[in-house]
Coordinates of C-alpha atoms in Angstrom, one line a residue:
M149 CA -5.7 19.5 -13.5
R150 CA -7.1 17.9 -16.6
A151 CA -10.8 18.3 -17.6
Q152 CA -11.1 14.5 -17.9
A153 CA -9.9 11.6 -15.8
S154 CA -7.1 10.6 -18.2
I155 CA -4.2 9.5 -15.9
L156 CA -4.0 5.9 -14.8
H157 CA -2.0 4.6 -11.9
L158 CA -1.3 0.9 -11.6
D159 CA 0.0 -0.8 -8.5
L160 CA 0.7 -4.5 -8.4
D161 CA -0.8 -6.1 -5.3
A162 CA 1.8 -7.1 -2.6
F163 CA 4.1 -7.6 -5.5
F164 CA 7.2 -9.5 -4.1
A165 CA 5.0 -11.7 -1.9
A166 CA 2.6 -12.3 -4.8
V167 CA 5.4 -13.5 -7.1
E168 CA 6.5 -15.9 -4.4
Q169 CA 3.0 -17.3 -3.9
R170 CA 2.6 -17.7 -7.6
D171 CA 5.9 -19.5 -8.1
K172 CA 5.5 -21.6 -4.9
P173 CA 1.9 -22.9 -4.9
S174 CA 2.1 -24.4 -1.4
L175 CA 2.3 -20.8 -0.1
K176 CA -1.0 -19.7 -1.8
G177 CA -3.3 -18.4 0.8
R178 CA -0.6 -18.3 3.5
A179 CA 1.1 -15.4 5.2
V180 CA 4.3 -14.7 3.2
I181 CA 6.9 -12.1 4.2
V182 CA 9.8 -11.1 2.0
G183 CA 12.8 -9.2 3.3
G184 CA 16.0 -9.3 5.2
L185 CA 16.1 -12.5 7.3
G186 CA 18.9 -11.5 9.6
G187 CA 18.6 -9.9 13.0
R188 CA 18.8 -6.5 11.4
G189 CA 16.5 -7.2 8.5
V190 CA 13.4 -5.3 7.6
V191 CA 10.2 -6.3 5.8
S192 CA 10.1 -5.4 2.1
T193 CA 6.6 -6.8 1.3
A194 CA 4.0 -8.7 3.2
S195 CA 1.2 -10.6 1.7
Y196 CA -2.3 -9.6 2.5
E197 CA -2.6 -12.7 4.7
A198 CA 0.4 -11.4 6.7
R199 CA -1.0 -7.9 6.9
V200 CA -4.0 -9.2 8.9
H201 CA -1.5 -9.8 11.7
G202 CA -0.2 -6.2 11.5
V203 CA 2.9 -6.9 9.4
R204 CA 3.8 -4.1 7.1
S205 CA 6.6 -2.9 4.9
A206 CA 9.7 -1.4 6.6
M207 CA 8.8 -3.1 9.9
P208 CA 11.8 -4.8 11.6
M209 CA 11.8 -8.4 10.7
S210 CA 12.1 -9.3 14.4
E211 CA 8.8 -7.5 15.0
A212 CA 7.2 -9.3 12.1
R213 CA 8.2 -12.7 13.5
R214 CA 6.6 -11.8 16.8
R215 CA 3.3 -10.8 15.1
A216 CA 3.2 -13.7 12.5
P217 CA 5.4 -16.5 13.8
Y218 CA 4.0 -19.1 11.4
A219 CA 4.4 -17.0 8.2
A220 CA 6.8 -18.1 5.5
Y221 CA 9.9 -15.9 5.6
L222 CA 11.7 -15.5 2.2
S223 CA 14.8 -13.6 1.3
G224 CA 13.6 -12.3 -2.1
R225 CA 14.5 -13.0 -5.8
F226 CA 15.0 -9.8 -7.7
D227 CA 15.5 -11.6 -11.0
A228 CA 12.0 -13.0 -10.8
Y229 CA 10.5 -9.6 -9.8
H230 CA 12.2 -7.9 -12.8
Q231 CA 10.9 -10.7 -15.1
S232 CA 7.3 -10.0 -14.1
S233 CA 7.8 -6.2 -14.0
R234 CA 9.0 -6.1 -17.6
I235 CA 5.9 -8.0 -18.7
V236 CA 3.6 -5.5 -16.9
M237 CA 5.5 -2.4 -18.2
A238 CA 5.3 -3.8 -21.8
L239 CA 1.6 -4.2 -21.4
L240 CA 1.1 -0.6 -20.2
A241 CA 3.2 0.6 -23.2
E242 CA 0.5 -0.9 -25.4
L243 CA -2.0 1.6 -23.9
S244 CA 0.1 4.7 -24.4
P245 CA 3.6 5.9 -25.4
K246 CA 3.8 7.8 -22.1
V247 CA 4.4 5.4 -19.3
E248 CA 6.2 6.6 -16.1
A249 CA 7.5 3.6 -14.2
L250 CA 8.0 4.6 -10.5
S251 CA 9.3 1.2 -9.4
L252 CA 9.1 -2.4 -10.4
D253 CA 5.5 -2.6 -9.3
E254 CA 4.1 0.8 -9.9
A255 CA 3.5 3.2 -12.9
F256 CA 1.5 6.1 -14.3
V257 CA 0.0 6.0 -17.8
D258 CA -1.1 9.0 -19.8
L259 CA -4.3 7.6 -21.4
A260 CA -5.0 10.7 -23.5
A261 CA -1.5 10.4 -25.1
G262 CA -2.5 6.9 -26.2
G263 CA -5.7 8.2 -27.9
V264 CA -8.0 6.7 -25.3
D265 CA -11.5 8.2 -25.1
C266 CA -11.7 9.4 -21.5
S267 CA -15.1 11.0 -21.6
S268 CA -17.0 8.1 -20.0
S269 CA -16.3 6.8 -16.5
E270 CA -18.0 3.5 -17.5
A271 CA -15.7 3.1 -20.5
L272 CA -12.7 3.8 -18.3
V273 CA -13.7 1.2 -15.8
E274 CA -14.1 -1.3 -18.6
L275 CA -10.7 -0.5 -19.9
A276 CA -9.1 -0.9 -16.5
E277 CA -10.8 -4.3 -15.9
T278 CA -9.7 -5.5 -19.3
L279 CA -6.1 -4.3 -18.5
R280 CA -6.1 -6.1 -15.2
A281 CA -7.5 -9.3 -16.7
E282 CA -4.8 -9.3 -19.4
L283 CA -2.1 -8.6 -16.8
T284 CA -3.1 -11.6 -14.8
V285 CA -2.9 -13.8 -17.9
R286 CA 0.5 -12.5 -19.0
T287 CA 2.0 -12.7 -15.5
E288 CA 0.5 -16.1 -14.9
G289 CA -1.5 -15.1 -11.9
L290 CA -0.5 -11.6 -10.5
T291 CA -3.2 -9.0 -9.7
A292 CA -3.1 -5.2 -9.7
S293 CA -5.1 -2.3 -8.4
V294 CA -5.9 0.5 -10.9
G295 CA -6.9 4.1 -10.3
I296 CA -7.8 6.8 -12.8
G297 CA -8.1 10.5 -12.1
T298 CA -7.5 14.0 -13.5
S299 CA -4.0 14.2 -12.1
K300 CA -1.2 11.9 -10.9
F301 CA -2.1 12.7 -7.3
M302 CA -5.8 11.7 -7.8
A303 CA -4.9 8.6 -9.9
K304 CA -2.6 7.5 -7.0
V305 CA -5.4 8.1 -4.5
A306 CA -7.8 6.2 -6.6
S307 CA -5.5 3.1 -6.8
E308 CA -5.1 3.2 -3.0
L309 CA -8.9 3.2 -2.7
A310 CA -9.1 0.3 -5.2
K311 CA -6.8 -2.0 -3.2
P312 CA -6.6 -4.9 -3.3
D313 CA -7.3 -6.1 -6.8
G314 CA -9.8 -3.5 -7.8
V315 CA -10.6 -0.4 -9.9
R316 CA -11.5 3.1 -9.0
V317 CA -12.2 6.1 -11.2
I318 CA -12.4 9.5 -9.6
E319 CA -14.6 11.7 -11.7
P320 CA -13.7 15.3 -12.5
G321 CA -15.2 17.7 -10.0
T322 CA -15.4 15.2 -7.1
E323 CA -11.7 15.4 -6.1
L324 CA -12.2 17.4 -2.9
D325 CA -15.2 15.3 -1.8
V326 CA -12.9 12.3 -2.1
I327 CA -9.8 13.5 -0.3
S328 CA -11.0 16.1 2.3
D329 CA -11.6 13.6 5.1
M330 CA -8.5 11.5 4.4
S331 CA -5.5 11.6 6.7
V332 CA -2.7 14.0 5.6
R333 CA -0.6 10.8 5.1
A334 CA -2.6 10.3 1.9
I335 CA -0.7 13.1 0.3
P336 CA 2.5 12.0 -1.5
G337 CA 5.6 13.1 0.3
V338 CA 4.1 13.3 3.7
G339 CA 6.3 10.8 5.6
P340 CA 6.9 10.4 9.3
A341 CA 8.9 13.6 9.7
T342 CA 6.4 15.8 7.9
H343 CA 3.5 14.0 9.6
E344 CA 4.9 14.8 13.0
K345 CA 5.3 18.5 12.2
L346 CA 1.7 18.6 10.9
Q347 CA 0.5 16.9 14.1
R348 CA 2.2 19.5 16.2
L349 CA 0.1 22.1 14.3
G350 CA -3.0 20.1 15.0
L351 CA -3.4 19.1 11.3
Q352 CA -4.7 15.5 11.0
T353 CA -6.8 15.5 7.8
V354 CA -6.6 17.0 4.4
R355 CA -9.5 19.3 5.3
D356 CA -7.4 20.6 8.2
L357 CA -4.7 21.4 5.7
Q358 CA -7.2 23.2 3.5
N359 CA -8.2 25.4 6.5
A360 CA -4.7 26.0 7.8
S361 CA -2.8 29.2 7.5
E362 CA -0.5 29.1 4.5
G363 CA 2.0 31.3 6.4
E364 CA 2.1 28.7 9.2
L365 CA 2.7 25.9 6.8
L366 CA 5.5 27.9 5.1
R367 CA 7.2 28.6 8.4
E368 CA 7.0 25.0 9.5
L369 CA 7.8 23.2 6.3
G370 CA 9.7 25.7 4.2
Q371 CA 8.6 27.8 1.2
S372 CA 8.7 25.1 -1.5
W373 CA 7.2 22.1 0.4
G374 CA 4.7 24.2 2.4
H375 CA 3.3 25.7 -0.8
G376 CA 3.3 22.3 -2.6
L377 CA 1.5 20.6 0.2
R378 CA -1.2 23.2 0.3
E379 CA -1.7 22.9 -3.5
L380 CA -2.1 19.1 -3.2
A381 CA -4.6 19.6 -0.3
F382 CA -6.8 21.3 -2.8
A383 CA -6.1 18.6 -5.4
R384 CA -4.2 21.0 -7.6
D385 CA -1.5 18.9 -9.4
D386 CA -0.3 19.7 -12.9
R387 CA 2.6 17.2 -13.1
E388 CA 2.8 15.5 -16.5
V389 CA 3.4 11.8 -17.0
S390 CA 7.1 11.5 -18.0
S391 CA 8.1 8.5 -20.0
D392 CA 11.8 9.1 -19.6
R393 CA 12.4 9.8 -15.9
E394 CA 15.9 10.8 -15.4
T395 CA 18.0 8.7 -12.9
K396 CA 19.1 11.1 -10.2
S397 CA 21.4 8.8 -8.4
I398 CA 22.7 5.3 -8.2
S399 CA 23.4 3.8 -4.8
V400 CA 24.1 0.6 -2.8
E401 CA 23.6 0.0 0.9
D402 CA 24.9 -2.7 3.2
T403 CA 23.2 -3.5 6.5
F404 CA 25.3 -5.6 8.9
E405 CA 24.3 -8.3 11.3
H406 CA 26.6 -6.8 13.9
D407 CA 27.9 -3.3 14.2
L408 CA 31.2 -2.8 12.5
R409 CA 33.9 -0.7 14.1
D410 CA 37.0 -1.7 12.1
R411 CA 37.7 1.1 9.6
A412 CA 39.7 -1.3 7.4
D413 CA 36.6 -3.5 7.0
L414 CA 34.4 -0.6 6.2
E415 CA 36.9 0.7 3.6
R416 CA 37.1 -2.7 1.9
I417 CA 33.3 -2.6 1.7
L418 CA 33.4 0.8 0.1
V419 CA 35.9 -0.4 -2.5
A420 CA 33.6 -3.3 -3.4
D421 CA 30.6 -1.0 -3.5
A422 CA 32.5 1.5 -5.8
D423 CA 32.9 -1.3 -8.3
L424 CA 29.2 -2.0 -8.3
V425 CA 27.9 1.6 -8.7
C426 CA 30.6 2.5 -11.3
A427 CA 29.7 -0.5 -13.4
R428 CA 26.1 0.7 -13.4
V429 CA 27.2 4.2 -14.4
R430 CA 29.3 2.9 -17.3
R431 CA 26.3 0.9 -18.5
H432 CA 24.4 4.2 -18.7
G433 CA 27.2 5.7 -20.7
T434 CA 27.5 8.7 -18.2
F435 CA 29.9 10.0 -15.6
A436 CA 29.2 11.1 -12.0
R437 CA 30.4 14.2 -10.3
T438 CA 29.0 13.7 -6.7
V439 CA 30.0 10.9 -4.4
T440 CA 28.0 10.4 -1.2
I441 CA 28.3 8.0 1.7
K442 CA 25.6 7.2 4.2
V443 CA 26.4 5.9 7.6
R444 CA 23.9 4.7 10.2
L445 CA 25.4 4.1 13.6
G446 CA 24.3 1.5 16.2
D447 CA 22.1 4.1 18.0
F448 CA 20.4 4.8 14.6
T449 CA 21.9 8.2 14.2
T450 CA 22.3 8.7 10.4
W451 CA 25.0 10.8 8.7
T452 CA 25.7 11.6 5.1
R453 CA 28.8 13.1 3.7
S454 CA 29.2 14.1 0.0
R455 CA 31.8 15.7 -2.2
T456 CA 31.3 17.1 -5.7
L457 CA 34.2 16.6 -8.0
A458 CA 35.5 19.2 -10.5
G459 CA 34.7 16.7 -13.3
G460 CA 32.7 13.5 -13.8
T461 CA 34.1 10.0 -13.4
D462 CA 33.2 6.4 -13.8
Q463 CA 36.4 5.0 -12.3
P464 CA 35.8 2.8 -9.1
E465 CA 39.3 3.7 -7.8
R466 CA 38.6 7.4 -7.8
V467 CA 35.1 6.9 -6.3
A468 CA 36.5 4.6 -3.6
A469 CA 39.2 7.1 -2.7
V470 CA 36.7 9.9 -2.3
A471 CA 34.3 7.7 -0.2
I472 CA 37.1 6.5 2.1
S473 CA 38.3 10.1 2.6
L474 CA 34.7 11.1 3.6
L475 CA 34.5 8.2 6.0
R476 CA 37.7 9.3 7.8
H477 CA 36.0 12.4 9.1
L478 CA 33.3 10.4 11.1
D479 CA 33.5 9.1 14.6
L480 CA 32.6 5.4 14.3
R481 CA 33.1 4.4 17.9
E482 CA 29.4 3.6 18.3
G483 CA 29.7 1.0 15.6
V484 CA 28.2 1.1 12.0
R485 CA 24.9 -0.6 11.4
L486 CA 24.5 0.5 7.8
L487 CA 26.9 1.8 5.1
G488 CA 25.8 3.2 1.8
L489 CA 27.6 4.6 -1.2
G490 CA 25.9 6.7 -3.9
L491 CA 26.7 8.6 -7.1
S492 CA 24.8 11.5 -8.6
G493 CA 25.3 14.7 -10.6
F494 CA 25.5 12.8 -13.8
T495 CA 27.2 14.4 -16.9
M496 CA 28.2 13.2 -20.3
A497 CA 31.8 14.2 -20.0
A498 CA 34.7 13.1 -17.8
Q499 CA 37.4 15.4 -16.5
E500 CA 40.7 14.8 -14.6
E501 CA 40.5 15.6 -10.8
L502 CA 41.8 19.2 -10.2
F503 CA 41.9 19.3 -6.4
D504 CA 43.0 17.3 -3.4
L505 CA 40.7 14.5 -2.4
E506 CA 41.2 15.5 1.3
G507 CA 39.4 18.9 0.6
P508 CA 36.3 19.9 2.6
E509 CA 33.0 18.2 2.0
S510 CA 30.6 20.1 -0.2
K511 CA 27.6 18.9 1.8
Q512 CA 27.0 17.4 5.2
V513 CA 24.0 16.6 7.3
E514 CA 24.4 15.5 10.9
G515 CA 22.3 13.6 13.2
V516 CA 19.0 13.8 11.4
D517 CA 16.3 11.2 10.6
E518 CA 16.6 9.0 7.6
T519 CA 13.9 10.8 5.5
T520 CA 15.7 14.2 5.8
T521 CA 19.1 12.6 5.3
E522 CA 18.1 11.0 2.1
R523 CA 16.6 14.1 0.7
A524 CA 19.7 16.1 1.6
G525 CA 22.4 13.8 0.5
L526 CA 21.5 10.4 -0.9
E527 CA 18.5 9.6 -3.0
P528 CA 18.7 5.8 -3.5
V529 CA 17.2 5.1 -6.9
E530 CA 18.7 1.6 -7.2
H531 CA 19.7 -0.4 -4.1
V532 CA 22.0 -3.1 -5.4
G533 CA 21.9 -4.6 -1.9
G534 CA 18.2 -3.8 -1.7
P535 CA 16.1 -3.9 1.4
F536 CA 17.4 -7.4 2.1
G537 CA 21.1 -6.4 2.3
R538 CA 23.7 -8.2 0.3
R539 CA 24.7 -11.7 1.4
R540 CA 28.5 -11.9 1.2
G541 CA 29.4 -15.5 0.7
G542 CA 27.5 -18.7 -0.1
G543 CA 24.6 -20.4 1.6
W544 CA 21.0 -21.3 0.7
S545 CA 18.5 -18.5 1.4
P546 CA 14.9 -19.5 2.0
G547 CA 12.9 -19.0 -1.2
V548 CA 15.9 -19.5 -3.7
E549 CA 15.1 -21.7 -6.6
V550 CA 17.1 -24.9 -6.9
E551 CA 17.4 -28.0 -9.0
H552 CA 18.4 -31.5 -7.9
D553 CA 19.9 -34.0 -10.4
E554 CA 17.5 -36.7 -9.2
H555 CA 14.4 -35.0 -7.8
G556 CA 14.1 -32.0 -10.2
R557 CA 13.2 -28.4 -9.6
G558 CA 12.1 -26.8 -6.3
W559 CA 12.9 -24.1 -3.8
V560 CA 14.7 -23.8 -0.5
W561 CA 12.4 -24.3 2.4
G562 CA 15.0 -23.7 5.0
A563 CA 18.7 -24.3 5.9
G564 CA 20.8 -24.8 9.0
H565 CA 23.2 -27.2 10.8
G566 CA 24.7 -28.3 7.6
R567 CA 21.4 -29.3 6.0
V568 CA 19.2 -27.6 3.4
T569 CA 15.5 -28.5 3.0
V570 CA 13.8 -28.3 -0.4
R571 CA 10.2 -28.4 -1.5
F572 CA 10.1 -29.8 -5.0
E573 CA 7.4 -27.8 -6.8
T574 CA 7.0 -25.0 -9.3
R575 CA 4.1 -22.9 -10.4
H576 CA 3.4 -25.5 -13.1
A577 CA 3.8 -28.5 -10.8
P578 CA 2.4 -27.8 -7.3
G579 CA 2.4 -30.0 -4.2
G580 CA 5.8 -31.7 -4.4
R581 CA 7.6 -33.5 -1.7
V582 CA 9.9 -32.0 0.9
R583 CA 13.4 -33.5 1.2
S584 CA 16.6 -32.5 3.1
F585 CA 20.2 -32.7 1.8
A586 CA 23.7 -31.8 2.9
V587 CA 24.4 -28.2 2.1
D588 CA 27.3 -29.3 -0.1
D589 CA 25.4 -32.0 -1.9
P590 CA 27.0 -32.0 -5.4
A591 CA 23.6 -32.9 -7.0
L592 CA 21.9 -29.7 -5.7
H593 CA 22.3 -26.6 -7.9
R594 CA 20.9 -23.1 -8.1
A595 CA 18.3 -22.9 -10.8
G596 CA 17.6 -20.1 -13.3
L597 CA 14.2 -18.6 -13.8
L598 CA 11.4 -20.5 -15.4
P599 CA 10.5 -18.9 -18.7
M600 CA 7.1 -17.2 -19.1
T601 CA 4.9 -17.3 -22.2
H602 CA 4.9 -13.5 -22.4
E603 CA 8.5 -12.9 -21.3
V604 CA 10.0 -9.5 -22.3
P605 CA 13.8 -9.5 -22.8
E606 CA 15.7 -7.1 -20.4
A607 CA 16.6 -3.9 -22.2
R608 CA 20.3 -3.6 -23.1
D609 CA 22.1 -0.6 -21.9
D610 CA 23.1 0.4 -25.4
D611 CA 19.5 0.2 -26.8

C-alpha cells in the first residue's frame, strides 16, 4: 500500500434513478426504480427513497413492485446516462491523468499522479468537497460519494462509508481498524457464491478471515482467489490505477418475456446479436478470436459454450455461424429465459478459418450459478441490451423523452390500451400538465437529449 492516502474512488449516488429525478422534477423526492419493466425484468437502480422499502439492484422487478407499489417505474435512458457520465469523467481527468473508469458511475483517480499534495487529511477532505460541489454544478444536480485511501480497496471502502452524498478519508495506519469488523461482503469479489462458501467455514467478518487458516481458504476457494482474499483481509492491495483498462470482452444479452423453445427463433436472435457485437469490435479496430454464448433456461440453470478460432474475425456471418453451432449442442426443451452472445480474445490481426465450425468446444461450463459461469466463459463488459433487455419493435416505454407539436417537450408517464400518457415538463420547466394521446398520434415524436452547459462530446472510435 501507499504511505499516503492518494487514491480516490468516486461513486455517483443512485446514478440512473438520480438522472431521472433530475430530468423529471415531479419525481424529486419520490421512489424511482429503473430497470426492465416486463415480467422477467430486474431492478438496475433504485433511488434512496425506494431503498427505504427494501428495493435494491438486481432484485426481480416483480418483487420490487410488491415492496414499493407506488414507486415510479422507468425503463431507462442510456443516452442520458452516458451524457452525464462523460461530464463526470472529464471533471476527474482535470484532477489527474490517471483515471480508471469502472463503469458509467464509478471511477478511481490517482491523486499523486496529478501532483496533489496528499499529506494532509484535512486538505484531502477539502479537495473532495470541492470536487463534489463542481460535479453537482456541471451535471445540473447529481451528487456523488467520494472515498480516499492508501489503496484501491481502501478508497472503495471509504466511498461506501461515505454514502450517500458524503466524503470519507481513511488515514494511513487505520485500515485494519476500519475493516476488521465489516462483513466479508465488503471485500471486492466476494459475491453470493464466495459468501456462501465462507459462511460454511464460519467466516462472517473480515476479522474472521484474518484469523482463518490460509490452507483452509486455499482448499475452499482455490490457490489464486484464496490467497488474494486473505491479502485483502489485511488491507494489502498494491493494484495501480490504470487509465487504459483493456476491454476483455464485448457482449449482448436478451431476456425474454416468455421462455423460447423454437431454435429457429433463437438462431435469428443470435444473427442479430452478431451484427451488434461485430459492429462494436470494428469500431475498436480489432478482431475477436473467442465466441461465447450464454443460455439461461426456464429453471435458471445457466450454461456457457465457447469456441476459440484459429484467427481473429470481425465478420458477423462468421460469428453467427459459430454461435449457432454452439447452440445446437444444448438441450433447450426447458425453454430459454436468457440468451447472450459475447466476443473476447481480441487481436490486431485477422486470419481465415482453418478448421470445421462443428469442431469441439474449447470451453464449457455446465449447470453452475451465474457468477461462476460469467467468470468461466462470458465477462460482459458492455451489455447492448443492458439490464433492461432490448425492446424489439416500437412502443412508448415509461420515462422516454418525447415532444408534441402543440404541447412541447415531456416524458412518457405510461402507455396501454392504445393510449400514451405524457407529463409535459423538463428539468428546466417543472410541473407541467399530464395529457393522453393515441399511441399513433402523428404530432407526438421521440425527443433527443436536452443539451447541458458542460456537455462533453462522445469520443470517436478513431480518436
